[in-house]
Tab-separated table of C-alpha atoms and ligand atoms in Angstrom:
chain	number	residue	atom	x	y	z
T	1146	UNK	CA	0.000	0.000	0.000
T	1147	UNK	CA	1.537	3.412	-0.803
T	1148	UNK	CA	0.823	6.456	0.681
T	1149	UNK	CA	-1.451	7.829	-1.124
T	1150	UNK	CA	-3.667	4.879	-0.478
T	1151	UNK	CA	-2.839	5.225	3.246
T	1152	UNK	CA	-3.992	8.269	3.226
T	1153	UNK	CA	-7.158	8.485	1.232
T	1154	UNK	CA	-8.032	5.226	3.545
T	1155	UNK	CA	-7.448	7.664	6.974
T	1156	UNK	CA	-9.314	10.733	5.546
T	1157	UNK	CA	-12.283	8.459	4.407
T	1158	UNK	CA	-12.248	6.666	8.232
T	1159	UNK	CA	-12.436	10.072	9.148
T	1160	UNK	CA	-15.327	11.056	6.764
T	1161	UNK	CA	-17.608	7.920	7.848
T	1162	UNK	CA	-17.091	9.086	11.276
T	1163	UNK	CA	-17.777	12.553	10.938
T	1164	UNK	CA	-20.993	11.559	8.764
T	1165	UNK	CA	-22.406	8.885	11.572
T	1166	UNK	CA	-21.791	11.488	14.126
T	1167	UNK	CA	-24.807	13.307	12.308
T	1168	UNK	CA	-27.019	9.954	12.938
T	1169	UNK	CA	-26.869	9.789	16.363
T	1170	UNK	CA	-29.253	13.347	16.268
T	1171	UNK	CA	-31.849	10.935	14.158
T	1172	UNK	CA	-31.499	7.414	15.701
T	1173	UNK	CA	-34.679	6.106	17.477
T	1174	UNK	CA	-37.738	7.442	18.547
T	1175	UNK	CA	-37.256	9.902	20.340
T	1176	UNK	CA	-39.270	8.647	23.971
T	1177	UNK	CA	-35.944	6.704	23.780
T	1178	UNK	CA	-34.353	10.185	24.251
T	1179	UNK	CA	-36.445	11.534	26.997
T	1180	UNK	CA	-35.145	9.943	30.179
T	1181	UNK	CA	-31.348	10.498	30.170
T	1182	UNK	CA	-30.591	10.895	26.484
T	1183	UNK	CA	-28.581	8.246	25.663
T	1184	UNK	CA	-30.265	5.516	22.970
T	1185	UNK	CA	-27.867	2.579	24.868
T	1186	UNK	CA	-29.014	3.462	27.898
T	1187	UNK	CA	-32.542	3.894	27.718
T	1188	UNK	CA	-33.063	0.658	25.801
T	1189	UNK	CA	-31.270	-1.160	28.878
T	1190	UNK	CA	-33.799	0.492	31.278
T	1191	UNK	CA	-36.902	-0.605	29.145
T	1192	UNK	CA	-35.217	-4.114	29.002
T	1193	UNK	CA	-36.493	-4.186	32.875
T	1194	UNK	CA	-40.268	-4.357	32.115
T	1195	UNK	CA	-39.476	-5.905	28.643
T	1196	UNK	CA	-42.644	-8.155	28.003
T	1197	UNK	CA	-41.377	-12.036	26.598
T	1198	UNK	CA	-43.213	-13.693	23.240
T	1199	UNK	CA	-42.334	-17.409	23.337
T	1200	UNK	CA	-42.893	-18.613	19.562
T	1201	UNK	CA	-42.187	-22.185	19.179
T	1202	UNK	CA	-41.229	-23.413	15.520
T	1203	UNK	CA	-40.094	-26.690	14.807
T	1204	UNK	CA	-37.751	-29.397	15.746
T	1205	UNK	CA	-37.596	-28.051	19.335
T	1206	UNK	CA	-36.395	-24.682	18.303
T	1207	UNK	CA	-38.283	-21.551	19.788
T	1208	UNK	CA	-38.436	-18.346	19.572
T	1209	UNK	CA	-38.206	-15.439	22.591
T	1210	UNK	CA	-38.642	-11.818	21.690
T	1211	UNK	CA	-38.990	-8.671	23.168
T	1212	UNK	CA	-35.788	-7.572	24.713
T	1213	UNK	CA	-32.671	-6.657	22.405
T	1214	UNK	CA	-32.592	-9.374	19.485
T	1215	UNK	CA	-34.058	-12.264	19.178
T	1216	UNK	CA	-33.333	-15.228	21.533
T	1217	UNK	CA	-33.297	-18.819	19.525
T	1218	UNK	CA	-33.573	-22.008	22.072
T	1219	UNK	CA	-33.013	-25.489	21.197
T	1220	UNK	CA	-33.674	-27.426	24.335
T	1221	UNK	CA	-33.109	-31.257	25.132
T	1222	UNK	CA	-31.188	-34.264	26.711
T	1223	UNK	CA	-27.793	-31.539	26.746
T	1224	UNK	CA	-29.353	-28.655	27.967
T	1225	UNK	CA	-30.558	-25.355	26.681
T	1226	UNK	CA	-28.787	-23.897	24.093
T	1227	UNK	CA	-29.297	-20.129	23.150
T	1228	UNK	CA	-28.683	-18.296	20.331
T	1229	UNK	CA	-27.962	-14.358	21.538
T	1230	UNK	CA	-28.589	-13.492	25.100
T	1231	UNK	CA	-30.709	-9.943	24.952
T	1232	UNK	CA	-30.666	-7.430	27.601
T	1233	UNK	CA	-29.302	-7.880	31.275
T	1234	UNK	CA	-32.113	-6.364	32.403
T	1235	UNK	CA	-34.575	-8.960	31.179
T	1236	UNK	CA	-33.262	-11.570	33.245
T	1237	UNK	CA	-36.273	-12.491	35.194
T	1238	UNK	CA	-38.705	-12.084	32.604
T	1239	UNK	CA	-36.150	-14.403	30.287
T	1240	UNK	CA	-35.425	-16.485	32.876
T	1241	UNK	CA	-39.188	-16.924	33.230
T	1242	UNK	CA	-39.675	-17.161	29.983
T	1243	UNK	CA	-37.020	-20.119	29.725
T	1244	UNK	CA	-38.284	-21.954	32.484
T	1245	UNK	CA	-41.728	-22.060	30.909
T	1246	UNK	CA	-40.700	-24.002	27.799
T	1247	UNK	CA	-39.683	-27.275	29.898
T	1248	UNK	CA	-37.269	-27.956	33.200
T	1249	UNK	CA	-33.744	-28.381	31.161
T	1250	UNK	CA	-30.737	-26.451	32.681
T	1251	UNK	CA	-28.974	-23.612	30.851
T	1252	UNK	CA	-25.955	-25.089	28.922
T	1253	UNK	CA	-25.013	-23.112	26.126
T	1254	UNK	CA	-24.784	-19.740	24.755
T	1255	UNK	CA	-23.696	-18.860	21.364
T	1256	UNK	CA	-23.674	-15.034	20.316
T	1257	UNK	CA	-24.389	-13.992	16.366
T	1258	UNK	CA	-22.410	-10.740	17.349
T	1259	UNK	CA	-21.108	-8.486	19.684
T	1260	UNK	CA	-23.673	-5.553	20.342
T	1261	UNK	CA	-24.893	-5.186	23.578
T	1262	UNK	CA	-28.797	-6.499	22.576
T	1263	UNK	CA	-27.171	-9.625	21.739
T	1264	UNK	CA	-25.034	-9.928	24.696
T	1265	UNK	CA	-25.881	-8.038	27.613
T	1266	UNK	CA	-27.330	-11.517	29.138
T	1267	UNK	CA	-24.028	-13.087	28.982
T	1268	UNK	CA	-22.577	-12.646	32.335
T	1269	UNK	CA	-25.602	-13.876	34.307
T	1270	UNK	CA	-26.209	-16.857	31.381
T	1271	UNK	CA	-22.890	-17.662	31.693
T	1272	UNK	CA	-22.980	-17.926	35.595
T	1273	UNK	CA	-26.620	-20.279	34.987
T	1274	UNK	CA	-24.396	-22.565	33.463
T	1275	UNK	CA	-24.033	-21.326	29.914
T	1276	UNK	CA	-20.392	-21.740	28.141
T	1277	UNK	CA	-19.942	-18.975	25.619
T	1278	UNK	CA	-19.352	-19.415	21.527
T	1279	UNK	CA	-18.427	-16.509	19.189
T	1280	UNK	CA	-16.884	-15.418	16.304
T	1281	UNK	CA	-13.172	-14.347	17.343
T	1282	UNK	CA	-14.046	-10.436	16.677
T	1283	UNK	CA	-16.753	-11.102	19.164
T	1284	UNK	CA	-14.885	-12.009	22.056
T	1285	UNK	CA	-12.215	-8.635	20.919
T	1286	UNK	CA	-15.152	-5.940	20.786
T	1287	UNK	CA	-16.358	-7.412	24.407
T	1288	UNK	CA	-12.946	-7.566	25.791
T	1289	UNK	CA	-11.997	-4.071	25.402
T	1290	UNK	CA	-13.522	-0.347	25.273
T	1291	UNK	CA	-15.588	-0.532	22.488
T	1292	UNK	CA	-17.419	2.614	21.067
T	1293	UNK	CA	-20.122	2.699	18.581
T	1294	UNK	CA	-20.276	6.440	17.176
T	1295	UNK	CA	-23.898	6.530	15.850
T	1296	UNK	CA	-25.172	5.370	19.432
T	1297	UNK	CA	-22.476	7.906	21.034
T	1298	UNK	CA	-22.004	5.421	23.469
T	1299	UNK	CA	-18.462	3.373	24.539
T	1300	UNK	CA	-19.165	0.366	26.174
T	1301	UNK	CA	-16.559	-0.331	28.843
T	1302	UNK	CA	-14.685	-4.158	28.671
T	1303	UNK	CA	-17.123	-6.651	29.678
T	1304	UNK	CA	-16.499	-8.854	33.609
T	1305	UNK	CA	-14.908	-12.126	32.454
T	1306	UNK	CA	-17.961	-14.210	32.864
T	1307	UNK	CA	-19.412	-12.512	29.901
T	1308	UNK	CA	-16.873	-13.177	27.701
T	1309	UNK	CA	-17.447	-15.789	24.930
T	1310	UNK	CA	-14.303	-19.186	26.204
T	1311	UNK	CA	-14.855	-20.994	22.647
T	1312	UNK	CA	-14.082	-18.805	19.838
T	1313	UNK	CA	-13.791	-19.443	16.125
T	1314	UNK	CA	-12.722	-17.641	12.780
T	1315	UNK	CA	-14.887	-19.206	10.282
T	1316	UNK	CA	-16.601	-22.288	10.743
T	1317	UNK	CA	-17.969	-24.304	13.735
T	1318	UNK	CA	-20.564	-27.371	13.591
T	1319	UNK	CA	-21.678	-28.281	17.129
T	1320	UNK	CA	-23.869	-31.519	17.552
T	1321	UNK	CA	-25.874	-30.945	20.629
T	1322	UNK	CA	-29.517	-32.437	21.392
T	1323	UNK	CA	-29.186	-34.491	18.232
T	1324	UNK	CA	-29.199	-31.515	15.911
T	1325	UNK	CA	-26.383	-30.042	13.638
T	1326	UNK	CA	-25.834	-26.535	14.040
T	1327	UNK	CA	-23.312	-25.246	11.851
T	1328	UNK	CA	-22.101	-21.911	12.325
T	1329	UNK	CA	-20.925	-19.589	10.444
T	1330	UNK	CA	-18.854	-16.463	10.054
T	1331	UNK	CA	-20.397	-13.936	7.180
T	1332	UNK	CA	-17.151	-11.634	6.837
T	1333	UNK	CA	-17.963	-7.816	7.559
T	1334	UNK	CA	-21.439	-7.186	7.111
T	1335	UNK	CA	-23.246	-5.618	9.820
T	1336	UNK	CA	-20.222	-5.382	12.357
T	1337	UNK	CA	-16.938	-7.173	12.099
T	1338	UNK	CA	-18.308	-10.232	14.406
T	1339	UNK	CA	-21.270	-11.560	12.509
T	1340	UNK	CA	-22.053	-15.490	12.619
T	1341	UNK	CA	-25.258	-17.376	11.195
T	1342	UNK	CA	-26.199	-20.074	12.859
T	1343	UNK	CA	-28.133	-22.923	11.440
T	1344	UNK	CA	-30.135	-25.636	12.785
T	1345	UNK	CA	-29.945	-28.483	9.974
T	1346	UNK	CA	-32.075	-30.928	10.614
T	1347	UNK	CA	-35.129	-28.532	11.424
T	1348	UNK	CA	-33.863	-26.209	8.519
T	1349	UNK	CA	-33.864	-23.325	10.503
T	1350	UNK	CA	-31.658	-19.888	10.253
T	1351	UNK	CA	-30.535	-17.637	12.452
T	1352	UNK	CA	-29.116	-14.788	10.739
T	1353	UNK	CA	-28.352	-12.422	13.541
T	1354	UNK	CA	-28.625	-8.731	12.586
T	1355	UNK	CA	-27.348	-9.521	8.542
T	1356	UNK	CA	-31.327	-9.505	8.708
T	1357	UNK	CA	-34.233	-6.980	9.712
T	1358	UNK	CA	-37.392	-8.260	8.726
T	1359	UNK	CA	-39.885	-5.498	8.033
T	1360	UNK	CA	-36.997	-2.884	9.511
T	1361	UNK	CA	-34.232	-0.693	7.892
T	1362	UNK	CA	-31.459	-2.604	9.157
T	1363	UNK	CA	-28.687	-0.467	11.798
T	1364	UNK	CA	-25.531	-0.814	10.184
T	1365	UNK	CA	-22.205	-0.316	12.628
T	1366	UNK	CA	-19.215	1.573	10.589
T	1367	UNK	CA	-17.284	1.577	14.280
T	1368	UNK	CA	-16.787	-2.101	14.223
T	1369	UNK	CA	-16.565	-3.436	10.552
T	1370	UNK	CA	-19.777	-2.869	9.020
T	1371	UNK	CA	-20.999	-1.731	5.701
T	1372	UNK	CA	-23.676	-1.448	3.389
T	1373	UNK	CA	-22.011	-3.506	1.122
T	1374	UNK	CA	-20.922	-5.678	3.162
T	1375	UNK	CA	-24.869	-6.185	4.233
T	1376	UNK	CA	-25.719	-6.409	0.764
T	1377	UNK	CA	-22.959	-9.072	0.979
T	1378	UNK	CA	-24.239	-10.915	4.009
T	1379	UNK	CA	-27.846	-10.844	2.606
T	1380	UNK	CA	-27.004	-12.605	-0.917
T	1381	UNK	CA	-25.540	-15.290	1.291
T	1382	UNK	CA	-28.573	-15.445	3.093
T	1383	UNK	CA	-30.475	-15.914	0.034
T	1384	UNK	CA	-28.662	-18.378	-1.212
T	1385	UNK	CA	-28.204	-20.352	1.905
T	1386	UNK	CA	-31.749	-21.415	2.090
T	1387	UNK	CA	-34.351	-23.303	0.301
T	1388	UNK	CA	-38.475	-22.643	0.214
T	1389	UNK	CA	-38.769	-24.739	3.076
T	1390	UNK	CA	-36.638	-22.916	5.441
T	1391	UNK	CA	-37.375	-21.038	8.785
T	1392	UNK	CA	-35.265	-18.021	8.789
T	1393	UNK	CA	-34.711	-15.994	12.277
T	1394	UNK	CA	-33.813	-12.763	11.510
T	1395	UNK	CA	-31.977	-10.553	14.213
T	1396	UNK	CA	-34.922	-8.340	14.729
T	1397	UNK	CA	-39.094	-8.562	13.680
T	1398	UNK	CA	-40.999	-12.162	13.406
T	1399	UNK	CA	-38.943	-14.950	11.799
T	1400	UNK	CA	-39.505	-15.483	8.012
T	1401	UNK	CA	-38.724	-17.457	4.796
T	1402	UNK	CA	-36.984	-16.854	1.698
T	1403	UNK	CA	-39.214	-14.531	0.259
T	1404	UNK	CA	-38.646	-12.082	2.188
T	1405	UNK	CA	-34.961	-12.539	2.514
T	1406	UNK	CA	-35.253	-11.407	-1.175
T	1407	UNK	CA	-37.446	-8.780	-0.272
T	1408	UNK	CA	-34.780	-6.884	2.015
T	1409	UNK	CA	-32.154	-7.774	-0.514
T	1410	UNK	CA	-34.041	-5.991	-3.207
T	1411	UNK	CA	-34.559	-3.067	-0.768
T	1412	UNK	CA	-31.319	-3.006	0.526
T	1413	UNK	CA	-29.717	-2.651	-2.937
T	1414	UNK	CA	-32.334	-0.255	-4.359
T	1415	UNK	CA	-31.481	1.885	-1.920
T	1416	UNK	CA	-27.550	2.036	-1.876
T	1417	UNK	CA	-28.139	2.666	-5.815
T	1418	UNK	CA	-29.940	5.819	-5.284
T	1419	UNK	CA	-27.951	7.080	-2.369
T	1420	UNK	CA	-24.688	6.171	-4.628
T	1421	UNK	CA	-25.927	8.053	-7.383
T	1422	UNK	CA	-26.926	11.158	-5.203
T	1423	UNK	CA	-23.093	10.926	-3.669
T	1424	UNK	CA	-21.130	10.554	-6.540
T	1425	UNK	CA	-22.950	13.708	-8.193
T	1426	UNK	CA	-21.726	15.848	-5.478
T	1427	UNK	CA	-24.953	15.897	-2.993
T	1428	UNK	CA	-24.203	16.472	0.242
T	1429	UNK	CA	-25.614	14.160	3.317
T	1430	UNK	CA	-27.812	16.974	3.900
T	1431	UNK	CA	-28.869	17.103	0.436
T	1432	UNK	CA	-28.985	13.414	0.020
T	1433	UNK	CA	-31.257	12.670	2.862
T	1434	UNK	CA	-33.469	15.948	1.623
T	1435	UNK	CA	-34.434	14.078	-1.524
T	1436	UNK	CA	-35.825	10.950	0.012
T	1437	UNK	CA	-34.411	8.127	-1.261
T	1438	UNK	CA	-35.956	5.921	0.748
T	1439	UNK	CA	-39.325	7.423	-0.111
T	1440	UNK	CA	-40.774	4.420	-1.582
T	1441	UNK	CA	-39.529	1.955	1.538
T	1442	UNK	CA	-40.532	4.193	4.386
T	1443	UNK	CA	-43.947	3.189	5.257
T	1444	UNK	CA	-43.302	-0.629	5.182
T	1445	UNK	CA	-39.355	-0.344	6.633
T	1446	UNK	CA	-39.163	3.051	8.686
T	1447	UNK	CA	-41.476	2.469	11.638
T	1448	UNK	CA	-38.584	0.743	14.215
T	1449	UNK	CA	-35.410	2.149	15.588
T	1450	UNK	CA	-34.549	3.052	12.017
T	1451	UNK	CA	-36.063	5.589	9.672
T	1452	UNK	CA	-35.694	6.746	6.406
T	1453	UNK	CA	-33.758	9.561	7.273
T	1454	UNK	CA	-31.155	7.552	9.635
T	1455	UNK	CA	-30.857	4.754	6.911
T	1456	UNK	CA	-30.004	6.921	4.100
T	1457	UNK	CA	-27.130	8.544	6.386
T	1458	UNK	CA	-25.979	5.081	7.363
T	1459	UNK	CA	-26.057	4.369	3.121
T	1460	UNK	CA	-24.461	7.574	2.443
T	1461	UNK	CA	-21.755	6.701	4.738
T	1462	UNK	CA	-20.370	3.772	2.959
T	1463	UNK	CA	-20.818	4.717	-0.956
Y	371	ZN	ZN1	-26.498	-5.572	16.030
């Protein structure tokens, strides 16, 4: 790399950071503003009163949503095994929640990422019983200061017992309650540390936050993600599955392949425009001003992400 590359790589770091320092003023609605003003953590003090959906699937698989992202459990002869551990402060209600789909101890935890509404529940999951599984960059984010510029919010290194003891770089099939479930690592996409994880037999997918379904997808610059690399992530998605398969997306209801396409389609729609607005000179200001998500917002823009935010998170990495 010469230095001119080295350098147009620093000022465009620089530029991405600059821009997502605009997004924090238009992430989330804003009664997640009003007590204390900080997105991180308000969401941890609604986690408290957080209300749990159980959805059971298939092939002893269900479903728990309503604090951070959504909890997959496979339960049987070796245990429960989670996939993502939402927020610490849900750990009655999930512990509840757990304890009403049959009596079988915590055993395992695997996280699809690092963010905090994936793995908040690790240190008290972790001291239920749970051993830990991640993608390596998982484990890094967690084990050191780790700021996310778009939330404004560093998250300090997590206690020890939240940190994930089996990590991996690419590839990791576990056989646990006589399921497959092969995991794997998507490349940069959404952060740096995202995993799928897929229960074979029951042809089910978790797809951690690579998917939003129904929702403008967050996108984190600070740790590895990009809109491409979503884009990315979401063609694997697509073509990881078959019409028969369950797919768990990171946030909304689970859903098939359809609509995997669906967010693909918006997804790259959307980068097109915002591209096309960039690279004739618009500004962010000017780029979000002509509403290129216009045609998504009333279907995609109603959760922590609106049209506005999205385009700014677009506009950041074309
Ligand atoms: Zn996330």
């Amino acid at each position: 790399m010469n230095q001119g590359r080295i350098s147009q790589v620093t000022r465009r770091q620089f530029l991405t950071c600059a821009s997502l320092g605009a997004v924090g003023l238009w992430l989330a609605p804003r009664h997640l503003f009003a007590q204390d003003g900080n997105l991180v953590t308000a969401s941890r003090d609604q986690g408290a009163s957080a209300k749990i959906t159980v959805q059971r699937l298939r092939g002893g698989v269900s479903v728990l949503t309503g604090s951070g992202g959504n909890i997959a459990v496979l339960s049987g002869t070796d245990g429960k095994i989670l996939i993502d551990a939402g927020l610490a402060t849900s750990r009655r209600r999930i512990a509840e929640a757990l304890g009403g789909l049959d009596a079988n101890p915590i055993r395992h935890l695997l996280n699809t990422h690092w963010h905090y509404d994936h793995t908040d529940g690790n240190e008290w999951l972790n001291s239920a019983g749970a051993r830990i599984v991640a993608q390596e960059n998982t484990r890094k984010h967690l084990s050191t200061a780790t700021r996310v510029e778009a939330w404004d919010f560093t998250f300090p290194p997590s206690p020890a017992g939240a940190l994930p003891t089996e990590v991996f770089k690419q590839d990791l099939t576990l056989q646990l309650n006589g399921t497959t479930l092969a995991l794997k690592y998507y490349g940069p996409a959404h952060t740096d540390s995202d995993i799928s994880v897929e229960f074979t037999e029951a042809e089910i997918l978790h797809t951690g936050d690579t998917w939003w379904n129904g929702h403008f997808p967050f996108i984190d610059y600070s740790t590895g993600g990009s809109i491409g690399g979503m884009i990315r992530a979401a063609e694997a998605n697509i073509a990881r599955v078959t019409d028969k398969t369950l797919v768990i997306p990171g946030h909304g209801p689970a859903g098939d392949k359809f609509a995997l396409i669906e967010f693909r389609d918006m997804l790259v729609t959307i980068r097109d425009k915002v591209a096309a607005l960039k690279h004739r000179g618009k500004s962010l200001d000017e780029t979000v001003a002509a509403a290129p998500t216009a045609d998504y917002d009333a279907k995609w823009g109603n959760f922590f992400i609106n049209g506005k935010t999205f385009t700014a998170l677009v506009y950041a990495g074309v």
